[in-house]
Short mmCIF file of C-alpha atoms and ligand atoms in Angstrom, two decimals:
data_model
loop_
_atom_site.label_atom_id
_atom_site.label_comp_id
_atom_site.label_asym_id
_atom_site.label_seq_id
_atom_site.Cartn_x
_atom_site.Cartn_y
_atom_site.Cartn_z
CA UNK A 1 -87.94 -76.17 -58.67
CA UNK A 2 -91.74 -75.30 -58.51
CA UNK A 3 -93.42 -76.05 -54.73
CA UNK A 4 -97.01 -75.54 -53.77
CA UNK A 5 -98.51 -76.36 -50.59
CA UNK A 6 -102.05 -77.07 -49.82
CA UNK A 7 -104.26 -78.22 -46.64
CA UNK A 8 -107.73 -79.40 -46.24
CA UNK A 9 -109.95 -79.94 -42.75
CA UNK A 10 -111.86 -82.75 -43.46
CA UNK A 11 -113.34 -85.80 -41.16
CA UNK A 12 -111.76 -89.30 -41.77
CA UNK A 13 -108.37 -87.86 -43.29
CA UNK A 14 -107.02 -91.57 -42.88
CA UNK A 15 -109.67 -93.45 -44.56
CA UNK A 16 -109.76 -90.41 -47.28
CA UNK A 17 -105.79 -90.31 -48.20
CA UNK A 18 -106.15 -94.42 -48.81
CA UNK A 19 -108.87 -94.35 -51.13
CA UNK A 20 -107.17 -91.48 -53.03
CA UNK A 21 -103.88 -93.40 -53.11
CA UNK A 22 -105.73 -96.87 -54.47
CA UNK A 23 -107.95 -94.46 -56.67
CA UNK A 24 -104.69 -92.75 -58.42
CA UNK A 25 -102.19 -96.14 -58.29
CA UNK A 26 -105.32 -97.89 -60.33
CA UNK A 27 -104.56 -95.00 -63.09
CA UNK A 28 -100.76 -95.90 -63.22
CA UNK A 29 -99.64 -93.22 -60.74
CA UNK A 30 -96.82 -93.97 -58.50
CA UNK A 31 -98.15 -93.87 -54.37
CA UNK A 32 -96.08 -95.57 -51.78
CA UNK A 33 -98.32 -95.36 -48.61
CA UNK A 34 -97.05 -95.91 -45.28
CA UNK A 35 -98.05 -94.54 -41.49
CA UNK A 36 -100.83 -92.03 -42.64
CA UNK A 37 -98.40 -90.51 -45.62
CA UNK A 38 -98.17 -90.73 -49.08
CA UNK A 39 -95.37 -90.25 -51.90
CA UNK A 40 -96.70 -89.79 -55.16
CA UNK A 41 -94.89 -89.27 -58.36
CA UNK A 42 -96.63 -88.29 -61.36
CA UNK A 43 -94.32 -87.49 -64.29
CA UNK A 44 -91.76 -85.26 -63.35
CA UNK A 45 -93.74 -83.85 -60.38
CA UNK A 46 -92.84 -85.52 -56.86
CA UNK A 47 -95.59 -85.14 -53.95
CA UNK A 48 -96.24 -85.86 -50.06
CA UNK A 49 -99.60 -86.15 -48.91
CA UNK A 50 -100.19 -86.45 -45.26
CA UNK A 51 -102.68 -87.09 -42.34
CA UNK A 52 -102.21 -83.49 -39.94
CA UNK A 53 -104.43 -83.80 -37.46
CA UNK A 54 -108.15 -83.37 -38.37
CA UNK A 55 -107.21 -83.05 -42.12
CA UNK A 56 -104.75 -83.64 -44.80
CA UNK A 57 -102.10 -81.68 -45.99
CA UNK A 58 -100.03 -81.51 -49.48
CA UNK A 59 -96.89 -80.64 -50.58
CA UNK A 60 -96.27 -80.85 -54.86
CA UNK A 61 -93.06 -80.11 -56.33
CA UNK A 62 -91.90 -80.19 -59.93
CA UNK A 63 -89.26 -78.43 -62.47
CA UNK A 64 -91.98 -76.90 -64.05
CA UNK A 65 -95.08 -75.54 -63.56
CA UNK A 66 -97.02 -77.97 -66.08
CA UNK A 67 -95.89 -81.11 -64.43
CA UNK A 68 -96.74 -79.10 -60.57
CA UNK A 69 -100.53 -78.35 -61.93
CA UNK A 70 -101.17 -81.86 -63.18
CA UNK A 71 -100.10 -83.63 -60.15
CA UNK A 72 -101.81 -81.21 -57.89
CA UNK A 73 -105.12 -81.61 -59.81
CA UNK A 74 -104.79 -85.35 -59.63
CA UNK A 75 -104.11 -85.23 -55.59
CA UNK A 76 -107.52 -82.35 -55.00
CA UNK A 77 -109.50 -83.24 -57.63
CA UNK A 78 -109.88 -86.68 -56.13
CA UNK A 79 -109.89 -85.67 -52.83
CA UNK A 80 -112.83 -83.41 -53.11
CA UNK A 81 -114.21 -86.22 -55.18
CA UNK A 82 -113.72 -89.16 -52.23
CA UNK A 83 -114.15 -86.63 -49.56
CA UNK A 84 -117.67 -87.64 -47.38
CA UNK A 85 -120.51 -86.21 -48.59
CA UNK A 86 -123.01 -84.03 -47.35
CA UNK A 87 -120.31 -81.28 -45.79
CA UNK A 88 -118.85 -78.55 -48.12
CA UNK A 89 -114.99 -79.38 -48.36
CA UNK A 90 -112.59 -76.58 -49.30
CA UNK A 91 -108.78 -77.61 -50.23
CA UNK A 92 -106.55 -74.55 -50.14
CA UNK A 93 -103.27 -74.04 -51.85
CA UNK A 94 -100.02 -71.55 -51.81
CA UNK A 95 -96.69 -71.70 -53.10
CA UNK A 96 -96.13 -71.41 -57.05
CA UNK A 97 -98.36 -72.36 -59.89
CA UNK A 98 -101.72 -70.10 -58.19
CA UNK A 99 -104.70 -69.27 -60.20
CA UNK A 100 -106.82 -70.73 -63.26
CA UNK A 101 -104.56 -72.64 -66.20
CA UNK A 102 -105.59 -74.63 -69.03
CA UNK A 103 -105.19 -78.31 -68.48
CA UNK A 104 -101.88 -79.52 -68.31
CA UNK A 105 -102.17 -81.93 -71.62
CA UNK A 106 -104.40 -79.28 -73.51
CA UNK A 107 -102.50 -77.85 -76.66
CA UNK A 108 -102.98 -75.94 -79.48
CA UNK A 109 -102.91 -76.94 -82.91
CA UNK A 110 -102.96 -74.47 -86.42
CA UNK A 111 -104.24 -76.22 -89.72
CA UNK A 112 -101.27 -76.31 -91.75
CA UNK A 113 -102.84 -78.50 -94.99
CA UNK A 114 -105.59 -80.68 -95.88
CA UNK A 115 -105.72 -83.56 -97.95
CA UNK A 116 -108.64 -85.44 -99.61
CA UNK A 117 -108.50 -89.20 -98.80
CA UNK A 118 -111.46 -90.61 -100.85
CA UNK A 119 -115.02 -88.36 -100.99
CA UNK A 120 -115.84 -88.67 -97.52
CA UNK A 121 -113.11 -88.40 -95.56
CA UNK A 122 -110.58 -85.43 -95.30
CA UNK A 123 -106.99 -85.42 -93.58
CA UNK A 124 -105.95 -82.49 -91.84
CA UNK A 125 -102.53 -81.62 -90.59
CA UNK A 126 -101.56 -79.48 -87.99
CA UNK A 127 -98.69 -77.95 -85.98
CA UNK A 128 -98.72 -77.74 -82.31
CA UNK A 129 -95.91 -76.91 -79.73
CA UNK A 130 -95.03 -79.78 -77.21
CA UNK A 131 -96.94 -83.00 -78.58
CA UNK A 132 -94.82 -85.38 -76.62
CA UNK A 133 -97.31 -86.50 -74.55
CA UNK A 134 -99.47 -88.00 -77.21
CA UNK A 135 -96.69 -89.70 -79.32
CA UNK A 136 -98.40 -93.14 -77.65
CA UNK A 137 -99.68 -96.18 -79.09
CA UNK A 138 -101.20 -97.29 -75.96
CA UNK A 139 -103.93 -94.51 -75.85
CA UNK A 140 -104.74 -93.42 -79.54
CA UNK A 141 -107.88 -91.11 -79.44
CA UNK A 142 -107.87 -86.81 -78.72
CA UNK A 143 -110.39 -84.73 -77.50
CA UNK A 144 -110.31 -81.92 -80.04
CA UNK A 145 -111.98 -78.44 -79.21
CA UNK A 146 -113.83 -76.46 -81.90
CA UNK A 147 -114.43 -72.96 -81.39
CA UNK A 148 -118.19 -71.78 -82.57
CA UNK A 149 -117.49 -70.51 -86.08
CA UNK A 150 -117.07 -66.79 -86.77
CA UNK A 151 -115.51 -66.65 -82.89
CA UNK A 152 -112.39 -64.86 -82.71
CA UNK A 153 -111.21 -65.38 -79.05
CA UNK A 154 -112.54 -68.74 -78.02
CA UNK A 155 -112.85 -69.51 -74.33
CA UNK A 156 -110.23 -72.08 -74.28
CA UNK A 157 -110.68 -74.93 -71.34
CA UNK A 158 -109.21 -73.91 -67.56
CA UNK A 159 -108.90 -75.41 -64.70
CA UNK A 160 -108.46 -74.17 -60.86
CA UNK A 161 -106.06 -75.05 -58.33
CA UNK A 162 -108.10 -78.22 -57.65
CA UNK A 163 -108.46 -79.41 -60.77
CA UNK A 164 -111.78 -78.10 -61.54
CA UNK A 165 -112.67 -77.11 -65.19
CA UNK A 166 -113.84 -73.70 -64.95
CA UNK A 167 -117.17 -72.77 -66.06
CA UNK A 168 -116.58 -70.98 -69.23
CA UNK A 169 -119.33 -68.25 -71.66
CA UNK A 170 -121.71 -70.64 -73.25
CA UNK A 171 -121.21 -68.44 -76.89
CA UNK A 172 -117.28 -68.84 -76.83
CA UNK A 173 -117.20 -72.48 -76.01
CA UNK A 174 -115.76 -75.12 -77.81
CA UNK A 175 -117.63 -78.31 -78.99
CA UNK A 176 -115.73 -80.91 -77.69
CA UNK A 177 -115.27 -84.43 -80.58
CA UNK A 178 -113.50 -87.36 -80.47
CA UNK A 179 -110.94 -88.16 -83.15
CA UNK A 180 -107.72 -89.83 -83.44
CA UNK A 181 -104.31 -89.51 -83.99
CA UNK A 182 -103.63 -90.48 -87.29
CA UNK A 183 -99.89 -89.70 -87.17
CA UNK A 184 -97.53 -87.59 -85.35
CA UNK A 185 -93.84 -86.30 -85.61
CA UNK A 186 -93.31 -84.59 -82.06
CA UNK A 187 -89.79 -83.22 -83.45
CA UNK A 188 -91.45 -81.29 -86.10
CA UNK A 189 -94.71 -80.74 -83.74
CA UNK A 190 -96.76 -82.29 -86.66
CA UNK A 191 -100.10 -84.60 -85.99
CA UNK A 192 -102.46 -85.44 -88.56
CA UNK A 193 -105.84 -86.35 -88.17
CA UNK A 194 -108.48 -87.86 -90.82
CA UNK A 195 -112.07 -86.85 -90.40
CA UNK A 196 -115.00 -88.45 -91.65
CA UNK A 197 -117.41 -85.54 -93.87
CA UNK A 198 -120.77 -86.88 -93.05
CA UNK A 199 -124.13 -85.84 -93.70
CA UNK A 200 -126.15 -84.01 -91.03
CA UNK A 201 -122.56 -82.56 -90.05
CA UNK A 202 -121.84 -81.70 -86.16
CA UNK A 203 -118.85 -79.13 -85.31
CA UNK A 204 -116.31 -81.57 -85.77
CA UNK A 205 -117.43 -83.05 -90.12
CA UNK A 206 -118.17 -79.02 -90.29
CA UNK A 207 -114.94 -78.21 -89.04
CA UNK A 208 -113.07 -80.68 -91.12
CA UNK A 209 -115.36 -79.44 -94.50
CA UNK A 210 -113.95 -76.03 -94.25
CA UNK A 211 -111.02 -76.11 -92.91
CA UNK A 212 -108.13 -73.67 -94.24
CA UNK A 213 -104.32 -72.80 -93.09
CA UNK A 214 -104.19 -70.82 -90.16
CA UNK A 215 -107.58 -71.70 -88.26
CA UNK A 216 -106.80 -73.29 -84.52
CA UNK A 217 -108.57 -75.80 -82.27
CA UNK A 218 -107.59 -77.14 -79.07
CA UNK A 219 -106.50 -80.54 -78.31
CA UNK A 220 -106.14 -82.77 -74.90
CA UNK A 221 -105.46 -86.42 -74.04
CA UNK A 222 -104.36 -89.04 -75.09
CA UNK A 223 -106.90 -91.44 -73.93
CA UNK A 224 -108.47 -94.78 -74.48
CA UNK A 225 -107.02 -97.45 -74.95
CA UNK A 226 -104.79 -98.41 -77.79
CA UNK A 227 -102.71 -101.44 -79.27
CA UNK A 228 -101.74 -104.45 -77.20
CA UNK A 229 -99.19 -107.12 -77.88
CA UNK A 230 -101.34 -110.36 -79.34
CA UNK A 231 -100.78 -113.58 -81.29
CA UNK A 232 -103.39 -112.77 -83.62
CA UNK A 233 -105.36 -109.62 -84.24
CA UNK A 234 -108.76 -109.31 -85.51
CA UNK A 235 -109.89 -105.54 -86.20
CA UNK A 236 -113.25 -104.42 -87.40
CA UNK A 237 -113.52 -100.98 -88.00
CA UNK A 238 -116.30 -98.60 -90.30
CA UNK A 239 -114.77 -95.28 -91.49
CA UNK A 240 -114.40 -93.34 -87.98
CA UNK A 241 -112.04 -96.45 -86.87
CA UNK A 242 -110.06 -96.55 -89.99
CA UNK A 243 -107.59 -93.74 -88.71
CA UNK A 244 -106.79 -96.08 -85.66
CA UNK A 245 -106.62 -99.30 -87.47
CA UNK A 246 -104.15 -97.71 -90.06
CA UNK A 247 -101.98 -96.75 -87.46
CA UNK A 248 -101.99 -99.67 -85.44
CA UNK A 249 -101.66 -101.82 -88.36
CA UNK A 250 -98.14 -100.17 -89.79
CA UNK A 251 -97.24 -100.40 -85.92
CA UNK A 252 -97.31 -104.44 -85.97
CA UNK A 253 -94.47 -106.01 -86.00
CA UNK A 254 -93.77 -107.81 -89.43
CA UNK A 255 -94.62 -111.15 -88.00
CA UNK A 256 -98.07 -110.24 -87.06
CA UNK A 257 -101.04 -112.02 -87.86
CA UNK A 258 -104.55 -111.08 -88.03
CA UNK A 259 -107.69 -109.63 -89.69
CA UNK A 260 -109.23 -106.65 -90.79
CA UNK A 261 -112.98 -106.27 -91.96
CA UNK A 262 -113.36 -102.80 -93.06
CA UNK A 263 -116.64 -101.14 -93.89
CA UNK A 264 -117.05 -97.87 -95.75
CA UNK A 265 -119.86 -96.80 -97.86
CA UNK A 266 -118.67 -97.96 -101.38
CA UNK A 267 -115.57 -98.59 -103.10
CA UNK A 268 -114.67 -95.19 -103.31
CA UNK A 269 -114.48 -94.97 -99.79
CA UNK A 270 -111.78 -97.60 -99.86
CA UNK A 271 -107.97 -96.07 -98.57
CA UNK A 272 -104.55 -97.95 -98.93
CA UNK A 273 -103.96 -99.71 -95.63
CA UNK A 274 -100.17 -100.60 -95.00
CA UNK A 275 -100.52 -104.45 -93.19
CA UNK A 276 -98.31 -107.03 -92.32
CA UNK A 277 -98.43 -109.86 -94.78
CA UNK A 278 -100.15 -112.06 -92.17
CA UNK A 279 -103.10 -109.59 -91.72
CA UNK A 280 -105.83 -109.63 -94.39
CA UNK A 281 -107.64 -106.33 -95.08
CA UNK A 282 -111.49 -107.42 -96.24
CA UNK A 283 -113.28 -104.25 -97.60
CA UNK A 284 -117.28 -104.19 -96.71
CA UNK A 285 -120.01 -101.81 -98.65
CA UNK A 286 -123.12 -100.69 -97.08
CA UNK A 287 -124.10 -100.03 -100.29
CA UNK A 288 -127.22 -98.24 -100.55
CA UNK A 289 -128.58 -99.13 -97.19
CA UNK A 290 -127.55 -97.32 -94.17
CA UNK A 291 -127.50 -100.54 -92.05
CA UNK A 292 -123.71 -101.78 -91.17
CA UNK A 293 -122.64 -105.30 -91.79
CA UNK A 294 -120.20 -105.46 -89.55
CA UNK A 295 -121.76 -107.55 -86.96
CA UNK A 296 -123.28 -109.87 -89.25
CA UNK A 297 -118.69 -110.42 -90.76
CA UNK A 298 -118.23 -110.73 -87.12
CA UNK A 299 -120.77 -114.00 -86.92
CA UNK A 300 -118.41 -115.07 -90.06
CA UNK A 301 -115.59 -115.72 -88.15
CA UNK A 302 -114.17 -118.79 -86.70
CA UNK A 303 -113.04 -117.94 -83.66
CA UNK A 304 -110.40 -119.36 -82.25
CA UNK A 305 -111.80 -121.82 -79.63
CA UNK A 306 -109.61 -120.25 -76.43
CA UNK A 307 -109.44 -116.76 -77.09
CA UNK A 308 -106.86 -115.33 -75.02
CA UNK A 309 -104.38 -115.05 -77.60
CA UNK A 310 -106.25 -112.72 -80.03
CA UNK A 311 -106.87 -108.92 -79.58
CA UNK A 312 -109.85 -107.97 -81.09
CA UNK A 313 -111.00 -104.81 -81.67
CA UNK A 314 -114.14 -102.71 -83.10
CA UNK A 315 -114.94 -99.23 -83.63
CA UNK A 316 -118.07 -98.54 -85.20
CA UNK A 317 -121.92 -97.17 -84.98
CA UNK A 318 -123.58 -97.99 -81.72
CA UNK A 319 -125.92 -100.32 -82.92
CA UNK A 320 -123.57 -102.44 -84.51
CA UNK A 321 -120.72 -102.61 -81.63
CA UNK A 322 -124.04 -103.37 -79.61
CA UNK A 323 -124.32 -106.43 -81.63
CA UNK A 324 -120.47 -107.27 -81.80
CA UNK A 325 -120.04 -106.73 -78.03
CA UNK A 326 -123.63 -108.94 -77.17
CA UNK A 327 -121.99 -111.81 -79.92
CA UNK A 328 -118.40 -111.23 -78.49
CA UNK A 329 -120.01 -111.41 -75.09
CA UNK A 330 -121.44 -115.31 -75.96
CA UNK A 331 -118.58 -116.24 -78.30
CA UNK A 332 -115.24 -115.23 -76.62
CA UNK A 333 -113.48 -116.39 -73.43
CA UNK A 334 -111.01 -113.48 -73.61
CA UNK A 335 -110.41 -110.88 -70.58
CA UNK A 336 -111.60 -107.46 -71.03
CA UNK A 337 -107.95 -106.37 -71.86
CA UNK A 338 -107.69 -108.58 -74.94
CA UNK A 339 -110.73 -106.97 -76.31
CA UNK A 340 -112.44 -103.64 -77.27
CA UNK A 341 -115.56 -102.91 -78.78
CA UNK A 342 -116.52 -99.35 -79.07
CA UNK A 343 -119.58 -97.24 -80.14
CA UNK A 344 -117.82 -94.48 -81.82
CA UNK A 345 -121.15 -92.68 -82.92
CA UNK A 346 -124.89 -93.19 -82.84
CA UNK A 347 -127.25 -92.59 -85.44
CA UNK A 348 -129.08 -90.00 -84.91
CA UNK A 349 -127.44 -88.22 -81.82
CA UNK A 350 -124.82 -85.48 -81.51
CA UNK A 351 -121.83 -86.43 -79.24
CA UNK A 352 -123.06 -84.98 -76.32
CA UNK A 353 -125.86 -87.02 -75.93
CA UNK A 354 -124.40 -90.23 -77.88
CA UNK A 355 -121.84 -90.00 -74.80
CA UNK A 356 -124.31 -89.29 -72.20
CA UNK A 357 -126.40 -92.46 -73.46
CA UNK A 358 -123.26 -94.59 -73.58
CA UNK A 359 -122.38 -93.25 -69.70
CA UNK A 360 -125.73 -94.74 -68.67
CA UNK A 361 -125.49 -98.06 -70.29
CA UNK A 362 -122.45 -98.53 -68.87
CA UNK A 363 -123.67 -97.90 -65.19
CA UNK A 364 -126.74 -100.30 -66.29
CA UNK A 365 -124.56 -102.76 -67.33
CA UNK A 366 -122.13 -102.48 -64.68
CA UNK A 367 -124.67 -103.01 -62.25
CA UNK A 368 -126.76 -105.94 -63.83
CA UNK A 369 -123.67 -108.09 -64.55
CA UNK A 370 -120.22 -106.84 -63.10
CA UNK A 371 -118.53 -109.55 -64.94
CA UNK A 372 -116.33 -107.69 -67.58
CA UNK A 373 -116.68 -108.40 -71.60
C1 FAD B 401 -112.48 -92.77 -79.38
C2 FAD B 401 -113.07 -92.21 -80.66
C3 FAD B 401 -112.24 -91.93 -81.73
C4 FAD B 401 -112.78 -91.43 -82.93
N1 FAD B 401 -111.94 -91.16 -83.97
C5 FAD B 401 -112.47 -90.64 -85.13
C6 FAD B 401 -111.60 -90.30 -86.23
O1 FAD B 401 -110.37 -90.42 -86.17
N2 FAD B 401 -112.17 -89.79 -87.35
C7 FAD B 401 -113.54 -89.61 -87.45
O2 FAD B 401 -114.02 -89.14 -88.50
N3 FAD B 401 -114.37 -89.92 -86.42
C8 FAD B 401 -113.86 -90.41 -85.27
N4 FAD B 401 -114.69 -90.70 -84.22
C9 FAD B 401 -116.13 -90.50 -84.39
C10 FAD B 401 -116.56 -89.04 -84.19
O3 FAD B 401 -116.17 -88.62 -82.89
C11 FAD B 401 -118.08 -88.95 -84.35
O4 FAD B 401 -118.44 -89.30 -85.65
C12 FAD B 401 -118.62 -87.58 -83.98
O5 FAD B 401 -119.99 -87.72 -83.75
C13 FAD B 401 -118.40 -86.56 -85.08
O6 FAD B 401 -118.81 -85.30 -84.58
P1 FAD B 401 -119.66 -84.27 -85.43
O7 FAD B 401 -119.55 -82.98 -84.69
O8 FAD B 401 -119.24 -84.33 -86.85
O9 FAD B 401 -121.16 -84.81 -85.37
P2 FAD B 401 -122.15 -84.79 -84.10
O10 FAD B 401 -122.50 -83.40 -83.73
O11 FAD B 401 -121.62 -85.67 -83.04
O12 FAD B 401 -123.43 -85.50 -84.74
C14 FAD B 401 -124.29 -84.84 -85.68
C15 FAD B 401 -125.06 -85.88 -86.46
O13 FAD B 401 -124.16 -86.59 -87.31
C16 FAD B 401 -124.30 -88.00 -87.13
N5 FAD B 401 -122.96 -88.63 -87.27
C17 FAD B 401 -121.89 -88.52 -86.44
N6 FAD B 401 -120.85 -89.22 -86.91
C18 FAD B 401 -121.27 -89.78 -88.07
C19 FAD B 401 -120.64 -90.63 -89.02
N7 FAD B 401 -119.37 -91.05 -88.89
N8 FAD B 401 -121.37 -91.01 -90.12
C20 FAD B 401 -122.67 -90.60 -90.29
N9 FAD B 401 -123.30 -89.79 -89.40
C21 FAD B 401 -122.62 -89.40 -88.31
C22 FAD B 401 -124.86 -88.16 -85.73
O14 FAD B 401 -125.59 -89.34 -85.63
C23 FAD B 401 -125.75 -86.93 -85.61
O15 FAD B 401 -127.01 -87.18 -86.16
C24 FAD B 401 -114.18 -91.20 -83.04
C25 FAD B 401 -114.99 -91.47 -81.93
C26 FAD B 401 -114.45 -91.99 -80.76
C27 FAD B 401 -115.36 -92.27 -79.60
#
């Protein structure tokens, strides 16, 4: 058994530990609060958090050192986060597990192959040690880490004692991309991943273009969120949400029922999809015009009058899950758990600052209408 032990002076140690605890249990940790002290489990990892005096002190334990760094991250990192502002607050630790680490779900993963799906999209399949962790239907999407080409020792991500990514050379760093599992075999520590080639090509369509046995990136996650049980299913996807809605479609159960409108540039863009018999897969073509039809499909649809029952979910350019979430926003009486419409890229902006936009919005719309879509 690994133990660390940590301690931190800081003002309000009562009202801090709470709002950690409610902060961590709405993530899905375990915390059982009671008389100023906390037991948290997280994974394997058991930990005591307690008021002592003017400050708080820690105690993580775990069988191994992975499962010790990720649960004390999640008990500093957030309470340097919630701690008050405006005085510098230092968290100290001892015991096992002591200096910088990568985080505890980042992996490696080696091209193995690559396979041509249709002319604009490329599957590539890798081997990594110790996948378990994103075998998961419930959270489907990676963030993958491309070194800068020509780079032969990339600065891989690391973290301190409290969580904090550590600030790493600007040259060696990775680009950081979304993508998603397409399918995984933990057993044989395989995971597959299909990327889209696209014009005007970032790190992660260069990546995929030249990809050859041998080359590494990083990987860490899962997140998002993923498939959810539903009487009907309605999915509408361009090509960067295919790789989800394949795999969540040969996850139904036979029975399902549902819809798929799928929109790819022309027919040649156009991959097997392996549905239920109840689900009907409707292909889309932009054509010659860059502009998505997607939203305008969406308008198509009768929708059920009480929505509840159906999951819907998009993945597609910004401006048209703008359009799907402002229709879906008018049209549906569903809770934001039956539904999710994502901007998966923007036209015209790099990740960073697609992501960046998108954080904004969010806090805009968050604060002109709290009521979720
Ligand atoms: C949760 C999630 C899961 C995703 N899963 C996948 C996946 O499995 N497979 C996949 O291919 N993509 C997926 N994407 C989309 C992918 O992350 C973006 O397309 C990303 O911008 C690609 O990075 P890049 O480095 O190639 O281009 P960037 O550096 O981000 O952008 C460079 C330029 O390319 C443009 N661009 C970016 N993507 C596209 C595109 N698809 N078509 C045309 N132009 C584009 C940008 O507008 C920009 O002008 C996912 C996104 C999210 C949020």
């Amino acid at each position: 058994m690994f133990t660390t032990r940590g301690h931190v002076p800081v003002s309000g140690p009562s009202r801090l530990l709470a709002r950690v605890c409610a902060h961590l249990a709405d993530h899905g940790v375990s915390v059982a609060l009671a008389n100023d002290a906390a037991q948290i489990v997280l994974g394997a990892a058991h930990g005591c958090v307690r008021v002592a005096g003017v400050g708080l002190e820690a105690m993580v334990s775990a069988p191994d050192l992975g499962a010790l760094r990720a649960l004390r991250a999640a008990i500093a990192s957030h309470v340097l986060e919630f701690a008050p502002p405006g005085v510098e607050v230092v968290m100290t630790w001892e015991g096992d597990g002591a200096g910088e680490a990568p985080p505890p779900d980042f992996r490696l993963l080696t091209v193995m192959g690559t396979q041509t799906l249709t002319p604009h999209m490329r599957r590539i399949h890798f081997h990594g040690e110790d996948l378990g962790h994103f075998d998961t239907l419930d959270a489907l999407h990676v963030r993958l880490f491309i070194p800068p080409p020509g780079v032969a020792a990339p600065a891989w991500p690391l973290m301190d004692v409290n969580g904090r990514l550590v600030e790493q050379p600007a040259d060696r760093r990775p680009a950081i991309r979304k993508y998603t599992i397409r399918s995984i075999d933990t057993g044989a520590g395989d995971l597959a991943i299909d990327f889209v080639l696209h014009d005007d090509a970032g790190p992660g369509a260069a990546f995929a273009a030249t990809a050859r046995p041998g080359d590494v990136i990083g990987v860490a996650g899962p997140g998002g969120r993923g498939l959810r049980q539903a009487e009907r299913y309605v999915f509408l996807t361009d090509e960067t949400g295919l790789p989800a809605v394949a795999r969540m479609l040969e996850a139904l159960p036979d029975d399902a029922s549902g819809l798929v409108m799928a929109e790819v540039a022309d027919t040649a863009g156009r991959q097997p999809l392996k549905a239920p018999a109840g689900v009907t897969v409707t292909w889309l073509y932009r054509g010659g015009q860059n502009a998505s039809r997607l939203a305008d499909a969406f308008e198509t649809l009768a929708w059920p009058e009480d929505g509840p029952g159906v999951y819907l979910w998009a993945a597609c350019e910004h401006a048209a899950a703008r359009l799907i979430r402002a229709s879906a926003r008018a049209r549906l009486r569903s809770g934001r758990d039956q539904h999710l419409i994502v901007s998966y890229w923007r036209n015209g902006m790099a990740e960073e600052q697609h992501a960046s936009h998108k954080l904004q919005e969010q806090k805009g719309a968050a604060a002109a209408d709290p009521a979720p879509v």
